[in-house]
PDB file of C-alpha atoms in Angstrom:
ATOM      1  CA  MET Q   1     103.872  42.494 -60.498  1.00 48.00           C
ATOM      2  CA  PRO Q   2     101.675  40.337 -59.462  1.00 56.00           C
ATOM      3  CA  ARG Q   3     101.188  40.273 -55.528  1.00 65.00           C
ATOM      4  CA  GLU Q   4     101.898  37.528 -53.477  1.00 64.00           C
ATOM      5  CA  ARG Q   5      99.282  35.500 -52.069  1.00 67.00           C
ATOM      6  CA  LEU Q   6      98.749  33.704 -48.770  1.00 63.00           C
ATOM      7  CA  PRO Q   7      97.300  30.450 -48.425  1.00 67.00           C
ATOM      8  CA  LEU Q   8      94.054  31.233 -46.340  1.00 69.00           C
ATOM      9  CA  LEU Q   9      94.974  28.604 -43.800  1.00 68.00           C
ATOM     10  CA  GLN Q  10      98.037  29.884 -43.058  1.00 70.00           C
ATOM     11  CA  LEU Q  11      96.085  32.230 -40.849  1.00 75.00           C
ATOM     12  CA  VAL Q  12      94.291  30.032 -39.120  1.00 78.00           C
ATOM     13  CA  PRO Q  13      96.629  29.345 -35.893  1.00 81.00           C
ATOM     14  CA  ASN Q  14      96.912  33.635 -35.895  1.00 84.00           C
ATOM     15  CA  LEU Q  15      93.013  33.781 -35.680  1.00 87.00           C
ATOM     16  CA  VAL Q  16      93.046  31.494 -33.033  1.00 87.00           C
ATOM     17  CA  THR Q  17      95.276  33.244 -30.775  1.00 88.00           C
ATOM     18  CA  ILE Q  18      93.542  36.527 -31.333  1.00 92.00           C
ATOM     19  CA  LEU Q  19      90.263  34.592 -30.615  1.00 91.00           C
ATOM     20  CA  GLY Q  20      92.090  33.651 -27.423  1.00 92.00           C
ATOM     21  CA  MET Q  21      92.937  37.154 -26.450  1.00 93.00           C
ATOM     22  CA  CYS Q  22      89.903  38.438 -27.374  1.00 95.00           C
ATOM     23  CA  ALA Q  23      88.396  36.151 -24.540  1.00 95.00           C
ATOM     24  CA  GLY Q  24      91.284  37.370 -22.059  1.00 94.00           C
ATOM     25  CA  LEU Q  25      90.225  41.348 -22.982  1.00 95.00           C
ATOM     26  CA  SER Q  26      86.593  40.353 -22.462  1.00 96.00           C
ATOM     27  CA  ALA Q  27      87.315  38.325 -18.968  1.00 95.00           C
ATOM     28  CA  ILE Q  28      88.698  41.742 -17.915  1.00 95.00           C
ATOM     29  CA  ARG Q  29      85.625  43.535 -18.983  1.00 95.00           C
ATOM     30  CA  TYR Q  30      82.669  41.183 -17.549  1.00 95.00           C
ATOM     31  CA  THR Q  31      85.180  41.318 -14.194  1.00 95.00           C
ATOM     32  CA  PHE Q  32      84.033  44.793 -14.225  1.00 94.00           C
ATOM     33  CA  ASP Q  33      80.816  43.692 -14.583  1.00 92.00           C
ATOM     34  CA  GLY Q  34      80.831  41.755 -11.617  1.00 91.00           C
ATOM     35  CA  ARG Q  35      80.379  38.349 -13.888  1.00 94.00           C
ATOM     36  CA  PHE Q  36      83.107  36.252 -12.361  1.00 95.00           C
ATOM     37  CA  GLU Q  37      81.762  32.962 -13.517  1.00 94.00           C
ATOM     38  CA  LEU Q  38      81.922  34.021 -17.063  1.00 96.00           C
ATOM     39  CA  ALA Q  39      85.262  36.055 -16.780  1.00 96.00           C
ATOM     40  CA  ALA Q  40      86.846  32.828 -15.477  1.00 96.00           C
ATOM     41  CA  ALA Q  41      85.566  30.494 -18.365  1.00 95.00           C
ATOM     42  CA  LEU Q  42      86.815  33.286 -20.730  1.00 96.00           C
ATOM     43  CA  ILE Q  43      90.173  32.678 -19.069  1.00 96.00           C
ATOM     44  CA  ILE Q  44      89.702  29.181 -19.214  1.00 95.00           C
ATOM     45  CA  PHE Q  45      89.091  29.058 -23.050  1.00 94.00           C
ATOM     46  CA  ALA Q  46      91.985  31.380 -23.597  1.00 94.00           C
ATOM     47  CA  ALA Q  47      93.814  28.833 -22.451  1.00 92.00           C
ATOM     48  CA  VAL Q  48      92.287  25.921 -24.552  1.00 90.00           C
ATOM     49  CA  MET Q  49      92.998  28.407 -27.604  1.00 90.00           C
ATOM     50  CA  ASP Q  50      96.557  28.505 -26.513  1.00 87.00           C
ATOM     51  CA  GLY Q  51      97.024  24.754 -26.925  1.00 84.00           C
ATOM     52  CA  PHE Q  52      95.063  24.410 -30.349  1.00 81.00           C
ATOM     53  CA  ASP Q  53      97.405  27.618 -32.265  1.00 78.00           C
ATOM     54  CA  GLY Q  54     100.369  26.204 -31.526  1.00 77.00           C
ATOM     55  CA  LEU Q  55      99.378  22.486 -32.577  1.00 78.00           C
ATOM     56  CA  LEU Q  56      97.341  24.017 -35.587  1.00 77.00           C
ATOM     57  CA  ALA Q  57     100.468  25.572 -36.454  1.00 73.00           C
ATOM     58  CA  ARG Q  58     102.457  22.345 -36.434  1.00 77.00           C
ATOM     59  CA  LYS Q  59      99.744  20.436 -38.444  1.00 75.00           C
ATOM     60  CA  LEU Q  60      99.214  23.281 -41.246  1.00 73.00           C
ATOM     61  CA  ASN Q  61     103.004  23.992 -41.244  1.00 76.00           C
ATOM     62  CA  ALA Q  62     102.093  27.611 -40.981  1.00 69.00           C
ATOM     63  CA  ALA Q  63     104.798  28.365 -37.957  1.00 72.00           C
ATOM     64  CA  SER Q  64     106.518  31.437 -38.394  1.00 74.00           C
ATOM     65  CA  SER Q  65     107.948  34.419 -36.225  1.00 77.00           C
ATOM     66  CA  PHE Q  66     105.024  36.563 -36.559  1.00 78.00           C
ATOM     67  CA  GLY Q  67     102.473  34.218 -34.996  1.00 75.00           C
ATOM     68  CA  ALA Q  68     105.067  33.287 -32.403  1.00 80.00           C
ATOM     69  CA  GLU Q  69     105.446  37.521 -31.215  1.00 83.00           C
ATOM     70  CA  LEU Q  70     101.609  37.386 -31.381  1.00 86.00           C
ATOM     71  CA  ASP Q  71     100.958  34.565 -29.183  1.00 85.00           C
ATOM     72  CA  SER Q  72     103.466  35.853 -26.648  1.00 86.00           C
ATOM     73  CA  PHE Q  73     101.665  38.812 -26.451  1.00 89.00           C
ATOM     74  CA  ALA Q  74      97.900  37.128 -25.950  1.00 90.00           C
ATOM     75  CA  ASP Q  75      99.258  35.076 -23.722  1.00 90.00           C
ATOM     76  CA  PHE Q  76     100.645  38.235 -21.480  1.00 93.00           C
ATOM     77  CA  VAL Q  77      97.255  39.714 -22.175  1.00 93.00           C
ATOM     78  CA  SER Q  78      95.451  36.368 -21.107  1.00 93.00           C
ATOM     79  CA  PHE Q  79      97.798  34.954 -18.688  1.00 93.00           C
ATOM     80  CA  GLY Q  80      98.848  37.676 -17.068  1.00 93.00           C
ATOM     81  CA  VAL Q  81      96.492  40.545 -17.130  1.00 95.00           C
ATOM     82  CA  ALA Q  82      93.265  39.110 -17.038  1.00 95.00           C
ATOM     83  CA  PRO Q  83      93.544  36.607 -13.809  1.00 95.00           C
ATOM     84  CA  GLY Q  84      95.239  39.090 -11.997  1.00 94.00           C
ATOM     85  CA  ILE Q  85      92.182  41.490 -12.424  1.00 95.00           C
ATOM     86  CA  LEU Q  86      89.515  38.817 -12.025  1.00 96.00           C
ATOM     87  CA  VAL Q  87      91.425  37.668  -8.632  1.00 95.00           C
ATOM     88  CA  PHE Q  88      91.709  41.474  -7.687  1.00 94.00           C
ATOM     89  CA  GLY Q  89      88.134  42.226  -8.175  1.00 93.00           C
ATOM     90  CA  TYR Q  90      86.935  38.876  -6.421  1.00 92.00           C
ATOM     91  CA  ALA Q  91      88.885  39.083  -3.433  1.00 91.00           C
ATOM     92  CA  LEU Q  92      90.981  42.004  -3.469  1.00 90.00           C
ATOM     93  CA  ALA Q  93      89.005  44.972  -4.016  1.00 84.00           C
ATOM     94  CA  GLY Q  94      88.409  46.019  -0.536  1.00 78.00           C
ATOM     95  CA  PRO Q  95      89.556  47.489   2.194  1.00 80.00           C
ATOM     96  CA  MET Q  96      93.828  45.863   1.530  1.00 80.00           C
ATOM     97  CA  ALA Q  97      92.665  47.142  -2.201  1.00 83.00           C
ATOM     98  CA  GLY Q  98      96.147  48.983  -2.422  1.00 86.00           C
ATOM     99  CA  VAL Q  99      98.048  46.409  -1.554  1.00 87.00           C
ATOM    100  CA  GLY Q 100      96.085  43.544  -3.133  1.00 89.00           C
ATOM    101  CA  TRP Q 101      97.206  45.800  -6.549  1.00 93.00           C
ATOM    102  CA  THR Q 102     100.536  45.784  -5.480  1.00 93.00           C
ATOM    103  CA  PHE Q 103     100.553  41.794  -5.603  1.00 94.00           C
ATOM    104  CA  VAL Q 104      98.693  41.992  -8.993  1.00 94.00           C
ATOM    105  CA  LEU Q 105     101.487  43.911 -10.701  1.00 95.00           C
ATOM    106  CA  VAL Q 106     103.852  41.545  -9.125  1.00 95.00           C
ATOM    107  CA  PHE Q 107     101.811  38.442 -10.540  1.00 95.00           C
ATOM    108  CA  ALA Q 108     101.723  40.458 -14.131  1.00 94.00           C
ATOM    109  CA  VAL Q 109     105.196  41.107 -14.173  1.00 95.00           C
ATOM    110  CA  CYS Q 110     106.385  37.808 -13.119  1.00 94.00           C
ATOM    111  CA  ALA Q 111     104.207  36.287 -16.300  1.00 93.00           C
ATOM    112  CA  CYS Q 112     105.670  38.618 -18.705  1.00 93.00           C
ATOM    113  CA  LEU Q 113     109.240  38.229 -17.661  1.00 92.00           C
ATOM    114  CA  ARG Q 114     108.339  33.961 -17.908  1.00 91.00           C
ATOM    115  CA  LEU Q 115     106.813  34.830 -21.377  1.00 89.00           C
ATOM    116  CA  ALA Q 116     110.074  36.957 -22.431  1.00 88.00           C
ATOM    117  CA  ARG Q 117     112.286  34.381 -20.880  1.00 85.00           C
ATOM    118  CA  PHE Q 118     110.471  31.273 -22.993  1.00 81.00           C
ATOM    119  CA  ASN Q 119     110.984  33.443 -26.456  1.00 79.00           C
ATOM    120  CA  ILE Q 120     114.817  33.608 -25.671  1.00 79.00           C
ATOM    121  CA  SER Q 121     115.078  30.404 -25.462  1.00 72.00           C
ATOM    122  CA  ARG Q 122     112.672  29.695 -28.577  1.00 67.00           C
ATOM    123  CA  ALA Q 123     114.942  31.972 -30.456  1.00 57.00           C
ATOM    124  CA  ALA Q 124     118.208  29.935 -29.597  1.00 56.00           C
ATOM    125  CA  PRO Q 125     118.645  27.478 -32.222  1.00 53.00           C
ATOM    126  CA  ASP Q 126     121.705  25.878 -31.004  1.00 51.00           C
ATOM    127  CA  GLY Q 127     120.013  25.021 -27.688  1.00 50.00           C
ATOM    128  CA  PRO Q 128     119.820  21.703 -25.918  1.00 50.00           C
ATOM    129  CA  VAL Q 129     116.270  20.516 -26.256  1.00 48.00           C
ATOM    130  CA  GLN Q 130     114.277  20.982 -23.721  1.00 58.00           C
ATOM    131  CA  ARG Q 131     112.287  17.616 -22.244  1.00 63.00           C
ATOM    132  CA  HIS Q 132     110.137  19.836 -19.299  1.00 71.00           C
ATOM    133  CA  PHE Q 133     109.584  23.795 -19.073  1.00 75.00           C
ATOM    134  CA  VAL Q 134     111.764  26.084 -17.128  1.00 81.00           C
ATOM    135  CA  GLY Q 135     109.191  27.305 -14.350  1.00 81.00           C
ATOM    136  CA  VAL Q 136     105.488  27.155 -14.526  1.00 89.00           C
ATOM    137  CA  PRO Q 137     103.902  27.832 -18.044  1.00 91.00           C
ATOM    138  CA  ALA Q 138     102.226  31.460 -18.287  1.00 90.00           C
ATOM    139  CA  PRO Q 139      98.663  29.418 -19.149  1.00 91.00           C
ATOM    140  CA  ALA Q 140      99.647  27.311 -15.696  1.00 91.00           C
ATOM    141  CA  GLY Q 141     100.151  30.052 -13.982  1.00 93.00           C
ATOM    142  CA  ALA Q 142      97.249  31.662 -15.051  1.00 94.00           C
ATOM    143  CA  MET Q 143      94.773  28.581 -13.751  1.00 95.00           C
ATOM    144  CA  LEU Q 144      96.967  28.623 -10.536  1.00 95.00           C
ATOM    145  CA  GLY Q 145      96.380  31.978  -9.961  1.00 95.00           C
ATOM    146  CA  LEU Q 146      92.702  31.608 -10.306  1.00 96.00           C
ATOM    147  CA  LEU Q 147      92.476  28.865  -7.437  1.00 96.00           C
ATOM    148  CA  PRO Q 148      91.135  31.764  -5.150  1.00 95.00           C
ATOM    149  CA  VAL Q 149      88.412  32.513  -7.698  1.00 95.00           C
ATOM    150  CA  PHE Q 150      87.460  28.648  -7.984  1.00 96.00           C
ATOM    151  CA  LEU Q 151      87.361  28.361  -4.392  1.00 95.00           C
ATOM    152  CA  GLY Q 152      84.670  30.979  -4.312  1.00 94.00           C
ATOM    153  CA  LEU Q 153      83.101  30.114  -7.350  1.00 93.00           C
ATOM    154  CA  SER Q 154      82.447  26.461  -5.873  1.00 91.00           C
ATOM    155  CA  GLY Q 155      81.875  27.227  -2.066  1.00 88.00           C
ATOM    156  CA  VAL Q 156      84.169  25.585  -0.359  1.00 86.00           C
ATOM    157  CA  LEU Q 157      85.533  28.907   1.286  1.00 90.00           C
ATOM    158  CA  ASP Q 158      85.347  32.878   1.147  1.00 89.00           C
ATOM    159  CA  PRO Q 159      88.884  34.019  -0.588  1.00 90.00           C
ATOM    160  CA  THR Q 160      87.407  37.770   0.610  1.00 87.00           C
ATOM    161  CA  ARG Q 161      87.755  36.841   4.274  1.00 89.00           C
ATOM    162  CA  ALA Q 162      91.416  36.978   3.622  1.00 89.00           C
ATOM    163  CA  PRO Q 163      92.531  39.202   0.788  1.00 90.00           C
ATOM    164  CA  PHE Q 164      96.336  39.328   2.666  1.00 92.00           C
ATOM    165  CA  LEU Q 165      96.506  35.419   1.982  1.00 94.00           C
ATOM    166  CA  VAL Q 166      94.830  36.050  -1.320  1.00 93.00           C
ATOM    167  CA  ALA Q 167      97.918  38.463  -2.348  1.00 93.00           C
ATOM    168  CA  LEU Q 168     100.279  36.541  -1.178  1.00 94.00           C
ATOM    169  CA  TYR Q 169      99.419  33.559  -2.930  1.00 95.00           C
ATOM    170  CA  LEU Q 170      98.754  35.490  -6.182  1.00 94.00           C
ATOM    171  CA  ALA Q 171     102.441  36.485  -5.667  1.00 94.00           C
ATOM    172  CA  GLY Q 172     103.793  33.141  -5.003  1.00 94.00           C
ATOM    173  CA  VAL Q 173     102.314  31.705  -8.291  1.00 94.00           C
ATOM    174  CA  GLY Q 174     104.291  34.493 -10.062  1.00 94.00           C
ATOM    175  CA  PHE Q 175     107.399  33.937  -8.401  1.00 93.00           C
ATOM    176  CA  LEU Q 176     106.961  29.740  -9.521  1.00 92.00           C
ATOM    177  CA  MET Q 177     106.142  30.749 -12.977  1.00 92.00           C
ATOM    178  CA  VAL Q 178     109.716  32.886 -13.215  1.00 92.00           C
ATOM    179  CA  SER Q 179     111.406  30.128 -10.633  1.00 88.00           C
ATOM    180  CA  ARG Q 180     114.050  27.783 -12.346  1.00 85.00           C
ATOM    181  CA  LEU Q 181     112.015  24.750 -11.216  1.00 83.00           C
ATOM    182  CA  PRO Q 182     111.322  22.023 -13.967  1.00 82.00           C
ATOM    183  CA  THR Q 183     107.778  21.411 -14.925  1.00 81.00           C
ATOM    184  CA  PRO Q 184     106.535  18.768 -16.432  1.00 75.00           C
ATOM    185  CA  SER Q 185     105.676  19.427 -20.548  1.00 71.00           C
ATOM    186  CA  LEU Q 186     102.968  17.455 -21.810  1.00 69.00           C
ATOM    187  CA  LYS Q 187     105.031  16.774 -25.427  1.00 67.00           C
ATOM    188  CA  ALA Q 188     108.029  14.775 -22.993  1.00 64.00           C
ATOM    189  CA  VAL Q 189     105.208  12.463 -21.035  1.00 66.00           C
ATOM    190  CA  ARG Q 190     105.429   9.208 -22.384  1.00 71.00           C
ATOM    191  CA  ILE Q 191     103.150   6.351 -21.004  1.00 71.00           C
ATOM    192  CA  ALA Q 192     102.986   2.532 -21.531  1.00 72.00           C
ATOM    193  CA  ARG Q 193     100.804   1.614 -24.354  1.00 74.00           C
ATOM    194  CA  GLU Q 194      98.999  -0.736 -22.077  1.00 72.00           C
ATOM    195  CA  ASN Q 195      98.182   2.323 -19.271  1.00 73.00           C
ATOM    196  CA  ALA Q 196      96.477   4.207 -22.518  1.00 76.00           C
ATOM    197  CA  ILE Q 197      93.436   2.813 -21.721  1.00 81.00           C
ATOM    198  CA  TRP Q 198      93.518   4.428 -18.032  1.00 80.00           C
ATOM    199  CA  ILE Q 199      94.126   7.692 -19.423  1.00 80.00           C
ATOM    200  CA  MET Q 200      91.164   7.999 -21.940  1.00 84.00           C
ATOM    201  CA  ILE Q 201      88.956   6.972 -18.574  1.00 84.00           C
ATOM    202  CA  GLY Q 202      90.417   9.303 -16.493  1.00 81.00           C
ATOM    203  CA  MET Q 203      89.733  12.192 -18.856  1.00 84.00           C
ATOM    204  CA  SER Q 204      86.085  10.684 -19.147  1.00 86.00           C
ATOM    205  CA  ALA Q 205      85.639  11.455 -15.855  1.00 86.00           C
ATOM    206  CA  PHE Q 206      87.425  14.383 -15.647  1.00 83.00           C
ATOM    207  CA  VAL Q 207      85.260  16.039 -18.363  1.00 85.00           C
ATOM    208  CA  GLY Q 208      81.817  14.396 -16.467  1.00 87.00           C
ATOM    209  CA  LEU Q 209      82.935  16.176 -13.122  1.00 84.00           C
ATOM    210  CA  LEU Q 210      83.360  19.542 -14.974  1.00 84.00           C
ATOM    211  CA  PHE Q 211      79.557  19.166 -16.496  1.00 86.00           C
ATOM    212  CA  LEU Q 212      78.889  17.878 -12.788  1.00 86.00           C
ATOM    213  CA  ARG Q 213      81.066  20.501 -10.264  1.00 89.00           C
ATOM    214  CA  THR Q 214      82.706  23.012 -13.211  1.00 89.00           C
ATOM    215  CA  TRP Q 215      84.630  25.203 -10.586  1.00 92.00           C
ATOM    216  CA  LEU Q 216      85.408  22.224  -7.747  1.00 93.00           C
ATOM    217  CA  THR Q 217      86.908  20.111 -10.450  1.00 92.00           C
ATOM    218  CA  PHE Q 218      89.318  23.202 -10.980  1.00 93.00           C
ATOM    219  CA  VAL Q 219      90.102  23.355  -7.715  1.00 94.00           C
ATOM    220  CA  LEU Q 220      91.232  19.591  -7.225  1.00 93.00           C
ATOM    221  CA  ALA Q 221      93.118  19.947 -10.612  1.00 92.00           C
ATOM    222  CA  ASP Q 222      94.831  23.260  -9.256  1.00 93.00           C
ATOM    223  CA  LEU Q 223      95.541  21.300  -5.989  1.00 94.00           C
ATOM    224  CA  LEU Q 224      96.877  18.160  -7.975  1.00 91.00           C
ATOM    225  CA  TYR Q 225      99.231  20.384  -9.985  1.00 89.00           C
ATOM    226  CA  LEU Q 226     100.532  21.882  -7.091  1.00 91.00           C
ATOM    227  CA  SER Q 227     101.446  18.639  -5.632  1.00 91.00           C
ATOM    228  CA  VAL Q 228     102.931  17.579  -8.421  1.00 86.00           C
ATOM    229  CA  LEU Q 229     105.446  20.901  -8.360  1.00 86.00           C
ATOM    230  CA  GLY Q 230     105.779  20.281  -4.940  1.00 86.00           C
ATOM    231  CA  TRP Q 231     107.028  16.751  -5.558  1.00 84.00           C
ATOM    232  CA  LEU Q 232     109.590  17.951  -8.062  1.00 82.00           C
ATOM    233  CA  ALA Q 233     110.599  20.829  -5.861  1.00 81.00           C
ATOM    234  CA  TRP Q 234     111.442  18.192  -3.379  1.00 80.00           C
ATOM    235  CA  ARG Q 235     112.970  15.590  -5.796  1.00 80.00           C
ATOM    236  CA  ARG Q 236     115.299  18.396  -6.816  1.00 75.00           C
ATOM    237  CA  SER Q 237     116.266  19.153  -3.465  1.00 77.00           C
ATOM    238  CA  ARG Q 238     117.295  16.338  -3.086  1.00 75.00           C
ATOM    239  CA  ALA Q 239     119.136  15.795  -5.703  1.00 73.00           C
ATOM    240  CA  ARG Q 240     121.211  18.898  -4.850  1.00 73.00           C
ATOM    241  CA  ALA Q 241     121.794  17.912  -1.447  1.00 71.00           C
ATOM    242  CA  LYS Q 242     123.680  14.558  -2.387  1.00 71.00           C
ATOM    243  CA  ALA Q 243     125.707  16.084  -5.123  1.00 65.00           C
TER     244      ALA Q 243
END
């Protein structure tokens, strides 16, 4: 009986997922070596790969339950464990290391719970079509969690001078991931056709700033995203008050 052969293209999304997970694991290794810039860059690379693997799976018609579970495990490593360890190594491994590690655990557990909840909603075939995320997605949570590292690397301020605030902030990002706050999904964003040119110009400016002041650009991106979350939370509270 001939063995069933699998087209190589069907494996490409899973290979991209594994590439991202290896980047997250390598970020942990370089954190231990004190190479914080490289560790942060690897987590950012893992976030980019996380966006590519799902896109490739849809374009190649290669989506599978195995790939979905692999993606979830990879996300936990790259966006739950690696950012927590990087923030700990960069800003919390001092006199308050014990307290800091507690908040790192909170962040990692929240990322795990966020991914588990996403898997359950994805597995529900009869559920309503989601126009937004519920809570901050794990990759976005990782980028927010790294804000103290971005601030330090950009030279804006030294997070090691306020480790308790850094720890509280990290836990706060974890709670945002498991919250019920509706957060924007790029898949659901629609823009007027005449505004498309401004989006492309804005992206060009963003890429230019990345080359000019990489870490400061990520600081600004995090602050912008936090502002959007604050506005969404305010709008939601107003809607509840009127109901």
